[in-house]
Amino acid sequence: MDIETIKAILIIIGIDIVLGGDNAIVIALASRNLPEKQRNKAILWGTGLAIGIRVLLTAVALYLLQIPFLKLIGGILLIYIAIKLLVDKEDEPEIQAKDGLLSAIKTIVFADIVMGFDNVLAIAGASHGHIELVIIGLLVSVPIIIWGSKLILHFMEKFPILVYIGAAILAYTASEMILGEKRLEPFFEHYHFLHYLLPIASISLVIFIGYLFDRKKVKTI
């Protein structure tokens, strides 16, 4: 490997780690209700599948750029994911582990696809068209992302309020994706206050729905 190749790999690893924080939160939220063994499987399978899909998405990143309103759609989907993760607090012991495991894996993979657009596009630029560099970078950064999710999960079990904070971070990420939609850039520039209002509104919506769900659950107990 020459210096430029090593430099490109280090940049890709850096992008994965920096932009992987939200993904670690999704992994932690999606697997928090599973038994320990099922939880580890969900983290490994969900992350593995998500990374494989991300490699494929990076390979076609230039084509993704041509899809109209890609970030707008992704942002809306991410708000839905944040709400779903926040209100999905099944405590019943009779829930089937298999269903829970598959549901967690699907959530992790789906969320990574939605949230990974910025990551994919950034990595595509850093790799200069060399998909093998993308794979090397991901292989190095994946253990870091998995470790991060387990650390977040550990603290979520001790401090339930962190579940709300995690959902708020996802809502903020969703608003940033929507504000980053190129085709809506003139609109957001004209109404510049939306750069401040949209993140607040997104976070408030997710937290409010989660709060209503908790109140309803308390009343039914």
JSON list of C-alpha atoms in Angstrom, two decimals:
[
{"chain": "A", "resi": 1, "resn": "MET", "atom": "CA", "xyz": [0.00, 0.00, 0.00]},
{"chain": "A", "resi": 2, "resn": "ASP", "atom": "CA", "xyz": [1.23, 3.47, -0.84]},
{"chain": "A", "resi": 3, "resn": "ILE", "atom": "CA", "xyz": [0.74, 6.53, 1.34]},
{"chain": "A", "resi": 4, "resn": "GLU", "atom": "CA", "xyz": [-2.31, 7.74, -0.59]},
{"chain": "A", "resi": 5, "resn": "THR", "atom": "CA", "xyz": [-4.05, 4.38, -0.15]},
{"chain": "A", "resi": 6, "resn": "ILE", "atom": "CA", "xyz": [-3.35, 4.32, 3.59]},
{"chain": "A", "resi": 7, "resn": "LYS", "atom": "CA", "xyz": [-4.55, 7.92, 3.84]},
{"chain": "A", "resi": 8, "resn": "ALA", "atom": "CA", "xyz": [-7.79, 7.04, 2.04]},
{"chain": "A", "resi": 9, "resn": "ILE", "atom": "CA", "xyz": [-8.41, 4.07, 4.35]},
{"chain": "A", "resi": 10, "resn": "LEU", "atom": "CA", "xyz": [-7.80, 6.21, 7.46]},
{"chain": "A", "resi": 11, "resn": "ILE", "atom": "CA", "xyz": [-10.23, 8.85, 6.15]},
{"chain": "A", "resi": 12, "resn": "ILE", "atom": "CA", "xyz": [-12.88, 6.18, 5.51]},
{"chain": "A", "resi": 13, "resn": "ILE", "atom": "CA", "xyz": [-12.39, 4.74, 9.02]},
{"chain": "A", "resi": 14, "resn": "GLY", "atom": "CA", "xyz": [-12.73, 8.24, 10.46]},
{"chain": "A", "resi": 15, "resn": "ILE", "atom": "CA", "xyz": [-15.95, 8.85, 8.54]},
{"chain": "A", "resi": 16, "resn": "ASP", "atom": "CA", "xyz": [-17.37, 5.51, 9.74]},
{"chain": "A", "resi": 17, "resn": "ILE", "atom": "CA", "xyz": [-16.57, 6.26, 13.37]},
{"chain": "A", "resi": 18, "resn": "VAL", "atom": "CA", "xyz": [-17.80, 9.86, 13.34]},
{"chain": "A", "resi": 19, "resn": "LEU", "atom": "CA", "xyz": [-20.99, 9.14, 11.41]},
{"chain": "A", "resi": 20, "resn": "GLY", "atom": "CA", "xyz": [-21.53, 5.76, 13.10]},
{"chain": "A", "resi": 21, "resn": "GLY", "atom": "CA", "xyz": [-22.65, 7.25, 16.40]},
{"chain": "A", "resi": 22, "resn": "ASP", "atom": "CA", "xyz": [-26.31, 7.46, 15.34]},
{"chain": "A", "resi": 23, "resn": "ASN", "atom": "CA", "xyz": [-26.15, 3.89, 14.06]},
{"chain": "A", "resi": 24, "resn": "ALA", "atom": "CA", "xyz": [-24.81, 2.72, 17.42]},
{"chain": "A", "resi": 25, "resn": "ILE", "atom": "CA", "xyz": [-27.81, 4.37, 19.08]},
{"chain": "A", "resi": 26, "resn": "VAL", "atom": "CA", "xyz": [-30.22, 2.59, 16.71]},
{"chain": "A", "resi": 27, "resn": "ILE", "atom": "CA", "xyz": [-28.53, -0.75, 17.43]},
{"chain": "A", "resi": 28, "resn": "ALA", "atom": "CA", "xyz": [-28.79, -0.16, 21.17]},
{"chain": "A", "resi": 29, "resn": "LEU", "atom": "CA", "xyz": [-32.43, 0.96, 21.03]},
{"chain": "A", "resi": 30, "resn": "ALA", "atom": "CA", "xyz": [-33.55, -1.85, 18.72]},
{"chain": "A", "resi": 31, "resn": "SER", "atom": "CA", "xyz": [-31.98, -4.62, 20.82]},
{"chain": "A", "resi": 32, "resn": "ARG", "atom": "CA", "xyz": [-32.60, -3.31, 24.34]},
{"chain": "A", "resi": 33, "resn": "ASN", "atom": "CA", "xyz": [-35.66, -5.53, 25.00]},
{"chain": "A", "resi": 34, "resn": "LEU", "atom": "CA", "xyz": [-34.03, -8.80, 23.97]},
{"chain": "A", "resi": 35, "resn": "PRO", "atom": "CA", "xyz": [-32.42, -11.42, 26.25]},
{"chain": "A", "resi": 36, "resn": "GLU", "atom": "CA", "xyz": [-28.62, -11.25, 26.39]},
{"chain": "A", "resi": 37, "resn": "LYS", "atom": "CA", "xyz": [-27.98, -14.06, 23.84]},
{"chain": "A", "resi": 38, "resn": "GLN", "atom": "CA", "xyz": [-30.61, -12.76, 21.42]},
{"chain": "A", "resi": 39, "resn": "ARG", "atom": "CA", "xyz": [-29.30, -9.23, 21.91]},
{"chain": "A", "resi": 40, "resn": "ASN", "atom": "CA", "xyz": [-25.77, -10.18, 20.86]},
{"chain": "A", "resi": 41, "resn": "LYS", "atom": "CA", "xyz": [-27.12, -12.00, 17.81]},
{"chain": "A", "resi": 42, "resn": "ALA", "atom": "CA", "xyz": [-29.23, -8.99, 16.84]},
{"chain": "A", "resi": 43, "resn": "ILE", "atom": "CA", "xyz": [-26.21, -6.69, 17.14]},
{"chain": "A", "resi": 44, "resn": "LEU", "atom": "CA", "xyz": [-23.91, -8.97, 15.12]},
{"chain": "A", "resi": 45, "resn": "TRP", "atom": "CA", "xyz": [-26.42, -9.95, 12.41]},
{"chain": "A", "resi": 46, "resn": "GLY", "atom": "CA", "xyz": [-28.01, -6.53, 12.15]},
{"chain": "A", "resi": 47, "resn": "THR", "atom": "CA", "xyz": [-24.67, -4.73, 11.93]},
{"chain": "A", "resi": 48, "resn": "GLY", "atom": "CA", "xyz": [-23.20, -7.30, 9.54]},
{"chain": "A", "resi": 49, "resn": "LEU", "atom": "CA", "xyz": [-26.14, -7.09, 7.13]},
{"chain": "A", "resi": 50, "resn": "ALA", "atom": "CA", "xyz": [-26.24, -3.31, 7.39]},
{"chain": "A", "resi": 51, "resn": "ILE", "atom": "CA", "xyz": [-22.53, -3.02, 6.57]},
{"chain": "A", "resi": 52, "resn": "GLY", "atom": "CA", "xyz": [-22.91, -5.37, 3.59]},
{"chain": "A", "resi": 53, "resn": "ILE", "atom": "CA", "xyz": [-25.77, -3.29, 2.24]},
{"chain": "A", "resi": 54, "resn": "ARG", "atom": "CA", "xyz": [-23.77, -0.10, 2.85]},
{"chain": "A", "resi": 55, "resn": "VAL", "atom": "CA", "xyz": [-20.94, -1.45, 0.68]},
{"chain": "A", "resi": 56, "resn": "LEU", "atom": "CA", "xyz": [-23.43, -2.06, -2.13]},
{"chain": "A", "resi": 57, "resn": "LEU", "atom": "CA", "xyz": [-24.95, 1.40, -1.68]},
{"chain": "A", "resi": 58, "resn": "THR", "atom": "CA", "xyz": [-21.51, 2.99, -1.82]},
{"chain": "A", "resi": 59, "resn": "ALA", "atom": "CA", "xyz": [-20.84, 1.22, -5.11]},
{"chain": "A", "resi": 60, "resn": "VAL", "atom": "CA", "xyz": [-23.89, 2.91, -6.63]},
{"chain": "A", "resi": 61, "resn": "ALA", "atom": "CA", "xyz": [-23.63, 6.22, -4.73]},
{"chain": "A", "resi": 62, "resn": "LEU", "atom": "CA", "xyz": [-23.41, 8.25, -7.93]},
{"chain": "A", "resi": 63, "resn": "TYR", "atom": "CA", "xyz": [-26.75, 6.85, -9.05]},
{"chain": "A", "resi": 64, "resn": "LEU", "atom": "CA", "xyz": [-28.32, 7.56, -5.65]},
{"chain": "A", "resi": 65, "resn": "LEU", "atom": "CA", "xyz": [-27.49, 11.23, -6.11]},
{"chain": "A", "resi": 66, "resn": "GLN", "atom": "CA", "xyz": [-29.89, 11.35, -9.06]},
{"chain": "A", "resi": 67, "resn": "ILE", "atom": "CA", "xyz": [-32.90, 10.22, -7.00]},
{"chain": "A", "resi": 68, "resn": "PRO", "atom": "CA", "xyz": [-35.20, 13.24, -6.42]},
{"chain": "A", "resi": 69, "resn": "PHE", "atom": "CA", "xyz": [-35.84, 14.25, -2.80]},
{"chain": "A", "resi": 70, "resn": "LEU", "atom": "CA", "xyz": [-33.74, 11.38, -1.45]},
{"chain": "A", "resi": 71, "resn": "LYS", "atom": "CA", "xyz": [-32.83, 13.09, 1.84]},
{"chain": "A", "resi": 72, "resn": "LEU", "atom": "CA", "xyz": [-36.36, 14.39, 2.37]},
{"chain": "A", "resi": 73, "resn": "ILE", "atom": "CA", "xyz": [-37.79, 10.88, 2.16]},
{"chain": "A", "resi": 74, "resn": "GLY", "atom": "CA", "xyz": [-34.99, 9.49, 4.30]},
{"chain": "A", "resi": 75, "resn": "GLY", "atom": "CA", "xyz": [-35.55, 12.14, 6.97]},
{"chain": "A", "resi": 76, "resn": "ILE", "atom": "CA", "xyz": [-39.27, 11.39, 7.18]},
{"chain": "A", "resi": 77, "resn": "LEU", "atom": "CA", "xyz": [-38.56, 7.67, 7.46]},
{"chain": "A", "resi": 78, "resn": "LEU", "atom": "CA", "xyz": [-36.01, 8.33, 10.20]},
{"chain": "A", "resi": 79, "resn": "ILE", "atom": "CA", "xyz": [-38.57, 10.28, 12.26]},
{"chain": "A", "resi": 80, "resn": "TYR", "atom": "CA", "xyz": [-40.87, 7.27, 11.96]},
{"chain": "A", "resi": 81, "resn": "ILE", "atom": "CA", "xyz": [-38.05, 5.00, 13.14]},
{"chain": "A", "resi": 82, "resn": "ALA", "atom": "CA", "xyz": [-37.31, 7.26, 16.13]},
{"chain": "A", "resi": 83, "resn": "ILE", "atom": "CA", "xyz": [-40.98, 7.16, 17.19]},
{"chain": "A", "resi": 84, "resn": "LYS", "atom": "CA", "xyz": [-41.23, 3.40, 16.67]},
{"chain": "A", "resi": 85, "resn": "LEU", "atom": "CA", "xyz": [-38.12, 2.73, 18.73]},
{"chain": "A", "resi": 86, "resn": "LEU", "atom": "CA", "xyz": [-39.29, 5.03, 21.52]},
{"chain": "A", "resi": 87, "resn": "VAL", "atom": "CA", "xyz": [-42.76, 3.50, 21.90]},
{"chain": "A", "resi": 88, "resn": "ASP", "atom": "CA", "xyz": [-41.66, -0.09, 21.29]},
{"chain": "A", "resi": 89, "resn": "LYS", "atom": "CA", "xyz": [-41.28, -1.10, 24.94]},
{"chain": "A", "resi": 90, "resn": "GLU", "atom": "CA", "xyz": [-42.70, -4.59, 25.03]},
{"chain": "A", "resi": 91, "resn": "ASP", "atom": "CA", "xyz": [-42.17, -6.03, 28.53]},
{"chain": "A", "resi": 92, "resn": "GLU", "atom": "CA", "xyz": [-44.33, -9.15, 28.28]},
{"chain": "A", "resi": 93, "resn": "PRO", "atom": "CA", "xyz": [-42.28, -12.29, 28.99]},
{"chain": "A", "resi": 94, "resn": "GLU", "atom": "CA", "xyz": [-44.36, -14.36, 26.56]},
{"chain": "A", "resi": 95, "resn": "ILE", "atom": "CA", "xyz": [-43.03, -12.47, 23.53]},
{"chain": "A", "resi": 96, "resn": "GLN", "atom": "CA", "xyz": [-41.23, -14.90, 21.23]},
{"chain": "A", "resi": 97, "resn": "ALA", "atom": "CA", "xyz": [-37.47, -14.41, 21.13]},
{"chain": "A", "resi": 98, "resn": "LYS", "atom": "CA", "xyz": [-37.35, -15.29, 17.45]},
{"chain": "A", "resi": 99, "resn": "ASP", "atom": "CA", "xyz": [-39.86, -12.61, 16.51]},
{"chain": "A", "resi": 100, "resn": "GLY", "atom": "CA", "xyz": [-38.06, -10.08, 18.70]},
{"chain": "A", "resi": 101, "resn": "LEU", "atom": "CA", "xyz": [-34.69, -10.99, 17.22]},
{"chain": "A", "resi": 102, "resn": "LEU", "atom": "CA", "xyz": [-35.86, -10.74, 13.62]},
{"chain": "A", "resi": 103, "resn": "SER", "atom": "CA", "xyz": [-37.67, -7.48, 14.34]},
{"chain": "A", "resi": 104, "resn": "ALA", "atom": "CA", "xyz": [-34.51, -5.99, 15.92]},
{"chain": "A", "resi": 105, "resn": "ILE", "atom": "CA", "xyz": [-32.35, -7.10, 12.97]},
{"chain": "A", "resi": 106, "resn": "LYS", "atom": "CA", "xyz": [-34.81, -5.61, 10.47]},
{"chain": "A", "resi": 107, "resn": "THR", "atom": "CA", "xyz": [-34.94, -2.34, 12.41]},
{"chain": "A", "resi": 108, "resn": "ILE", "atom": "CA", "xyz": [-31.13, -2.09, 12.56]},
{"chain": "A", "resi": 109, "resn": "VAL", "atom": "CA", "xyz": [-30.73, -2.80, 8.84]},
{"chain": "A", "resi": 110, "resn": "PHE", "atom": "CA", "xyz": [-33.57, -0.49, 7.77]},
{"chain": "A", "resi": 111, "resn": "ALA", "atom": "CA", "xyz": [-32.37, 2.34, 9.98]},
{"chain": "A", "resi": 112, "resn": "ASP", "atom": "CA", "xyz": [-28.81, 1.99, 8.72]},
{"chain": "A", "resi": 113, "resn": "ILE", "atom": "CA", "xyz": [-30.03, 2.22, 5.12]},
{"chain": "A", "resi": 114, "resn": "VAL", "atom": "CA", "xyz": [-32.03, 5.36, 5.91]},
{"chain": "A", "resi": 115, "resn": "MET", "atom": "CA", "xyz": [-29.32, 7.00, 8.04]},
{"chain": "A", "resi": 116, "resn": "GLY", "atom": "CA", "xyz": [-26.36, 5.89, 5.94]},
{"chain": "A", "resi": 117, "resn": "PHE", "atom": "CA", "xyz": [-26.86, 8.20, 2.95]},
{"chain": "A", "resi": 118, "resn": "ASP", "atom": "CA", "xyz": [-24.48, 10.89, 4.16]},
{"chain": "A", "resi": 119, "resn": "ASN", "atom": "CA", "xyz": [-22.02, 8.20, 5.23]},
{"chain": "A", "resi": 120, "resn": "VAL", "atom": "CA", "xyz": [-22.25, 6.41, 1.89]},
{"chain": "A", "resi": 121, "resn": "LEU", "atom": "CA", "xyz": [-21.77, 9.56, -0.15]},
{"chain": "A", "resi": 122, "resn": "ALA", "atom": "CA", "xyz": [-18.86, 10.73, 2.02]},
{"chain": "A", "resi": 123, "resn": "ILE", "atom": "CA", "xyz": [-17.13, 7.37, 1.81]},
{"chain": "A", "resi": 124, "resn": "ALA", "atom": "CA", "xyz": [-17.72, 7.19, -1.94]},
{"chain": "A", "resi": 125, "resn": "GLY", "atom": "CA", "xyz": [-15.83, 10.46, -2.32]},
{"chain": "A", "resi": 126, "resn": "ALA", "atom": "CA", "xyz": [-13.00, 9.40, 0.00]},
{"chain": "A", "resi": 127, "resn": "SER", "atom": "CA", "xyz": [-12.51, 6.03, -1.72]},
{"chain": "A", "resi": 128, "resn": "HIS", "atom": "CA", "xyz": [-12.02, 7.59, -5.19]},
{"chain": "A", "resi": 129, "resn": "GLY", "atom": "CA", "xyz": [-14.00, 4.76, -6.74]},
{"chain": "A", "resi": 130, "resn": "HIS", "atom": "CA", "xyz": [-12.06, 1.90, -5.06]},
{"chain": "A", "resi": 131, "resn": "ILE", "atom": "CA", "xyz": [-14.66, -0.32, -3.41]},
{"chain": "A", "resi": 132, "resn": "GLU", "atom": "CA", "xyz": [-11.93, -2.46, -1.79]},
{"chain": "A", "resi": 133, "resn": "LEU", "atom": "CA", "xyz": [-10.89, 0.55, 0.31]},
{"chain": "A", "resi": 134, "resn": "VAL", "atom": "CA", "xyz": [-14.49, 0.92, 1.47]},
{"chain": "A", "resi": 135, "resn": "ILE", "atom": "CA", "xyz": [-14.55, -2.72, 2.59]},
{"chain": "A", "resi": 136, "resn": "ILE", "atom": "CA", "xyz": [-11.23, -2.42, 4.47]},
{"chain": "A", "resi": 137, "resn": "GLY", "atom": "CA", "xyz": [-12.40, 0.73, 6.21]},
{"chain": "A", "resi": 138, "resn": "LEU", "atom": "CA", "xyz": [-15.68, -0.87, 7.24]},
{"chain": "A", "resi": 139, "resn": "LEU", "atom": "CA", "xyz": [-13.97, -4.01, 8.56]},
{"chain": "A", "resi": 140, "resn": "VAL", "atom": "CA", "xyz": [-11.87, -1.85, 10.88]},
{"chain": "A", "resi": 141, "resn": "SER", "atom": "CA", "xyz": [-14.69, 0.45, 12.02]},
{"chain": "A", "resi": 142, "resn": "VAL", "atom": "CA", "xyz": [-17.44, -2.17, 12.50]},
{"chain": "A", "resi": 143, "resn": "PRO", "atom": "CA", "xyz": [-16.04, -3.49, 15.83]},
{"chain": "A", "resi": 144, "resn": "ILE", "atom": "CA", "xyz": [-15.88, 0.10, 17.08]},
{"chain": "A", "resi": 145, "resn": "ILE", "atom": "CA", "xyz": [-19.54, 0.71, 16.15]},
{"chain": "A", "resi": 146, "resn": "ILE", "atom": "CA", "xyz": [-20.61, -2.58, 17.79]},
{"chain": "A", "resi": 147, "resn": "TRP", "atom": "CA", "xyz": [-18.67, -1.74, 20.97]},
{"chain": "A", "resi": 148, "resn": "GLY", "atom": "CA", "xyz": [-20.27, 1.67, 21.01]},
{"chain": "A", "resi": 149, "resn": "SER", "atom": "CA", "xyz": [-23.78, 0.19, 20.77]},
{"chain": "A", "resi": 150, "resn": "LYS", "atom": "CA", "xyz": [-23.16, -2.19, 23.67]},
{"chain": "A", "resi": 151, "resn": "LEU", "atom": "CA", "xyz": [-21.79, 0.63, 25.81]},
{"chain": "A", "resi": 152, "resn": "ILE", "atom": "CA", "xyz": [-24.84, 2.79, 25.07]},
{"chain": "A", "resi": 153, "resn": "LEU", "atom": "CA", "xyz": [-27.10, -0.20, 25.80]},
{"chain": "A", "resi": 154, "resn": "HIS", "atom": "CA", "xyz": [-25.42, -0.70, 29.20]},
{"chain": "A", "resi": 155, "resn": "PHE", "atom": "CA", "xyz": [-26.15, 2.88, 30.25]},
{"chain": "A", "resi": 156, "resn": "MET", "atom": "CA", "xyz": [-29.70, 2.77, 28.84]},
{"chain": "A", "resi": 157, "resn": "GLU", "atom": "CA", "xyz": [-30.53, -0.09, 31.19]},
{"chain": "A", "resi": 158, "resn": "LYS", "atom": "CA", "xyz": [-29.29, 1.95, 34.16]},
{"chain": "A", "resi": 159, "resn": "PHE", "atom": "CA", "xyz": [-30.77, 5.29, 33.04]},
{"chain": "A", "resi": 160, "resn": "PRO", "atom": "CA", "xyz": [-34.06, 4.87, 31.06]},
{"chain": "A", "resi": 161, "resn": "ILE", "atom": "CA", "xyz": [-34.09, 8.61, 30.26]},
{"chain": "A", "resi": 162, "resn": "LEU", "atom": "CA", "xyz": [-31.30, 7.88, 27.78]},
{"chain": "A", "resi": 163, "resn": "VAL", "atom": "CA", "xyz": [-33.87, 6.13, 25.57]},
{"chain": "A", "resi": 164, "resn": "TYR", "atom": "CA", "xyz": [-35.57, 9.50, 25.12]},
{"chain": "A", "resi": 165, "resn": "ILE", "atom": "CA", "xyz": [-32.23, 11.19, 24.50]},
{"chain": "A", "resi": 166, "resn": "GLY", "atom": "CA", "xyz": [-31.36, 8.59, 21.88]},
{"chain": "A", "resi": 167, "resn": "ALA", "atom": "CA", "xyz": [-34.69, 9.06, 20.12]},
{"chain": "A", "resi": 168, "resn": "ALA", "atom": "CA", "xyz": [-34.15, 12.84, 20.21]},
{"chain": "A", "resi": 169, "resn": "ILE", "atom": "CA", "xyz": [-30.76, 12.42, 18.55]},
{"chain": "A", "resi": 170, "resn": "LEU", "atom": "CA", "xyz": [-32.37, 10.36, 15.79]},
{"chain": "A", "resi": 171, "resn": "ALA", "atom": "CA", "xyz": [-35.05, 13.04, 15.34]},
{"chain": "A", "resi": 172, "resn": "TYR", "atom": "CA", "xyz": [-32.36, 15.71, 15.09]},
{"chain": "A", "resi": 173, "resn": "THR", "atom": "CA", "xyz": [-30.49, 13.63, 12.51]},
{"chain": "A", "resi": 174, "resn": "ALA", "atom": "CA", "xyz": [-33.73, 13.30, 10.53]},
{"chain": "A", "resi": 175, "resn": "SER", "atom": "CA", "xyz": [-34.21, 17.09, 10.51]},
{"chain": "A", "resi": 176, "resn": "GLU", "atom": "CA", "xyz": [-30.63, 17.57, 9.32]},
{"chain": "A", "resi": 177, "resn": "MET", "atom": "CA", "xyz": [-31.23, 15.12, 6.47]},
{"chain": "A", "resi": 178, "resn": "ILE", "atom": "CA", "xyz": [-34.35, 17.04, 5.41]},
{"chain": "A", "resi": 179, "resn": "LEU", "atom": "CA", "xyz": [-32.55, 20.40, 5.63]},
{"chain": "A", "resi": 180, "resn": "GLY", "atom": "CA", "xyz": [-29.74, 18.90, 3.51]},
{"chain": "A", "resi": 181, "resn": "GLU", "atom": "CA", "xyz": [-32.08, 18.13, 0.59]},
{"chain": "A", "resi": 182, "resn": "LYS", "atom": "CA", "xyz": [-30.52, 19.95, -2.36]},
{"chain": "A", "resi": 183, "resn": "ARG", "atom": "CA", "xyz": [-33.79, 20.38, -4.25]},
{"chain": "A", "resi": 184, "resn": "LEU", "atom": "CA", "xyz": [-35.30, 22.20, -1.27]},
{"chain": "A", "resi": 185, "resn": "GLU", "atom": "CA", "xyz": [-32.24, 24.36, -0.62]},
{"chain": "A", "resi": 186, "resn": "PRO", "atom": "CA", "xyz": [-33.77, 27.58, -2.10]},
{"chain": "A", "resi": 187, "resn": "PHE", "atom": "CA", "xyz": [-36.86, 27.10, 0.07]},
{"chain": "A", "resi": 188, "resn": "PHE", "atom": "CA", "xyz": [-34.86, 26.60, 3.27]},
{"chain": "A", "resi": 189, "resn": "GLU", "atom": "CA", "xyz": [-32.61, 29.55, 2.42]},
{"chain": "A", "resi": 190, "resn": "HIS", "atom": "CA", "xyz": [-35.64, 31.79, 1.90]},
{"chain": "A", "resi": 191, "resn": "TYR", "atom": "CA", "xyz": [-37.17, 30.66, 5.20]},
{"chain": "A", "resi": 192, "resn": "HIS", "atom": "CA", "xyz": [-33.94, 30.48, 7.13]},
{"chain": "A", "resi": 193, "resn": "PHE", "atom": "CA", "xyz": [-35.71, 30.16, 10.49]},
{"chain": "A", "resi": 194, "resn": "LEU", "atom": "CA", "xyz": [-36.57, 26.58, 9.51]},
{"chain": "A", "resi": 195, "resn": "HIS", "atom": "CA", "xyz": [-32.94, 25.65, 10.13]},
{"chain": "A", "resi": 196, "resn": "TYR", "atom": "CA", "xyz": [-33.71, 26.21, 13.81]},
{"chain": "A", "resi": 197, "resn": "LEU", "atom": "CA", "xyz": [-37.42, 25.38, 13.90]},
{"chain": "A", "resi": 198, "resn": "LEU", "atom": "CA", "xyz": [-37.35, 22.02, 12.10]},
{"chain": "A", "resi": 199, "resn": "PRO", "atom": "CA", "xyz": [-34.90, 20.29, 14.48]},
{"chain": "A", "resi": 200, "resn": "ILE", "atom": "CA", "xyz": [-36.87, 21.57, 17.50]},
{"chain": "A", "resi": 201, "resn": "ALA", "atom": "CA", "xyz": [-40.19, 20.49, 15.95]},
{"chain": "A", "resi": 202, "resn": "SER", "atom": "CA", "xyz": [-38.85, 17.03, 15.03]},
{"chain": "A", "resi": 203, "resn": "ILE", "atom": "CA", "xyz": [-37.46, 16.39, 18.51]},
{"chain": "A", "resi": 204, "resn": "SER", "atom": "CA", "xyz": [-40.62, 17.73, 20.17]},
{"chain": "A", "resi": 205, "resn": "LEU", "atom": "CA", "xyz": [-42.86, 15.53, 18.02]},
{"chain": "A", "resi": 206, "resn": "VAL", "atom": "CA", "xyz": [-40.94, 12.34, 18.81]},
{"chain": "A", "resi": 207, "resn": "ILE", "atom": "CA", "xyz": [-40.65, 13.06, 22.54]},
{"chain": "A", "resi": 208, "resn": "PHE", "atom": "CA", "xyz": [-44.33, 14.10, 22.79]},
{"chain": "A", "resi": 209, "resn": "ILE", "atom": "CA", "xyz": [-45.56, 10.91, 21.13]},
{"chain": "A", "resi": 210, "resn": "GLY", "atom": "CA", "xyz": [-43.30, 8.85, 23.38]},
{"chain": "A", "resi": 211, "resn": "TYR", "atom": "CA", "xyz": [-44.63, 10.71, 26.43]},
{"chain": "A", "resi": 212, "resn": "LEU", "atom": "CA", "xyz": [-48.25, 10.11, 25.39]},
{"chain": "A", "resi": 213, "resn": "PHE", "atom": "CA", "xyz": [-47.52, 6.43, 24.89]},
{"chain": "A", "resi": 214, "resn": "ASP", "atom": "CA", "xyz": [-45.96, 6.18, 28.37]},
{"chain": "A", "resi": 215, "resn": "ARG", "atom": "CA", "xyz": [-48.98, 7.93, 29.97]},
{"chain": "A", "resi": 216, "resn": "LYS", "atom": "CA", "xyz": [-51.39, 5.62, 28.16]},
{"chain": "A", "resi": 217, "resn": "LYS", "atom": "CA", "xyz": [-49.38, 2.60, 29.25]},
{"chain": "A", "resi": 218, "resn": "VAL", "atom": "CA", "xyz": [-49.38, 3.74, 32.91]},
{"chain": "A", "resi": 219, "resn": "LYS", "atom": "CA", "xyz": [-53.17, 4.22, 32.87]},
{"chain": "A", "resi": 220, "resn": "THR", "atom": "CA", "xyz": [-53.76, 0.71, 31.49]},
{"chain": "A", "resi": 221, "resn": "ILE", "atom": "CA", "xyz": [-51.65, -0.93, 34.21]}
]
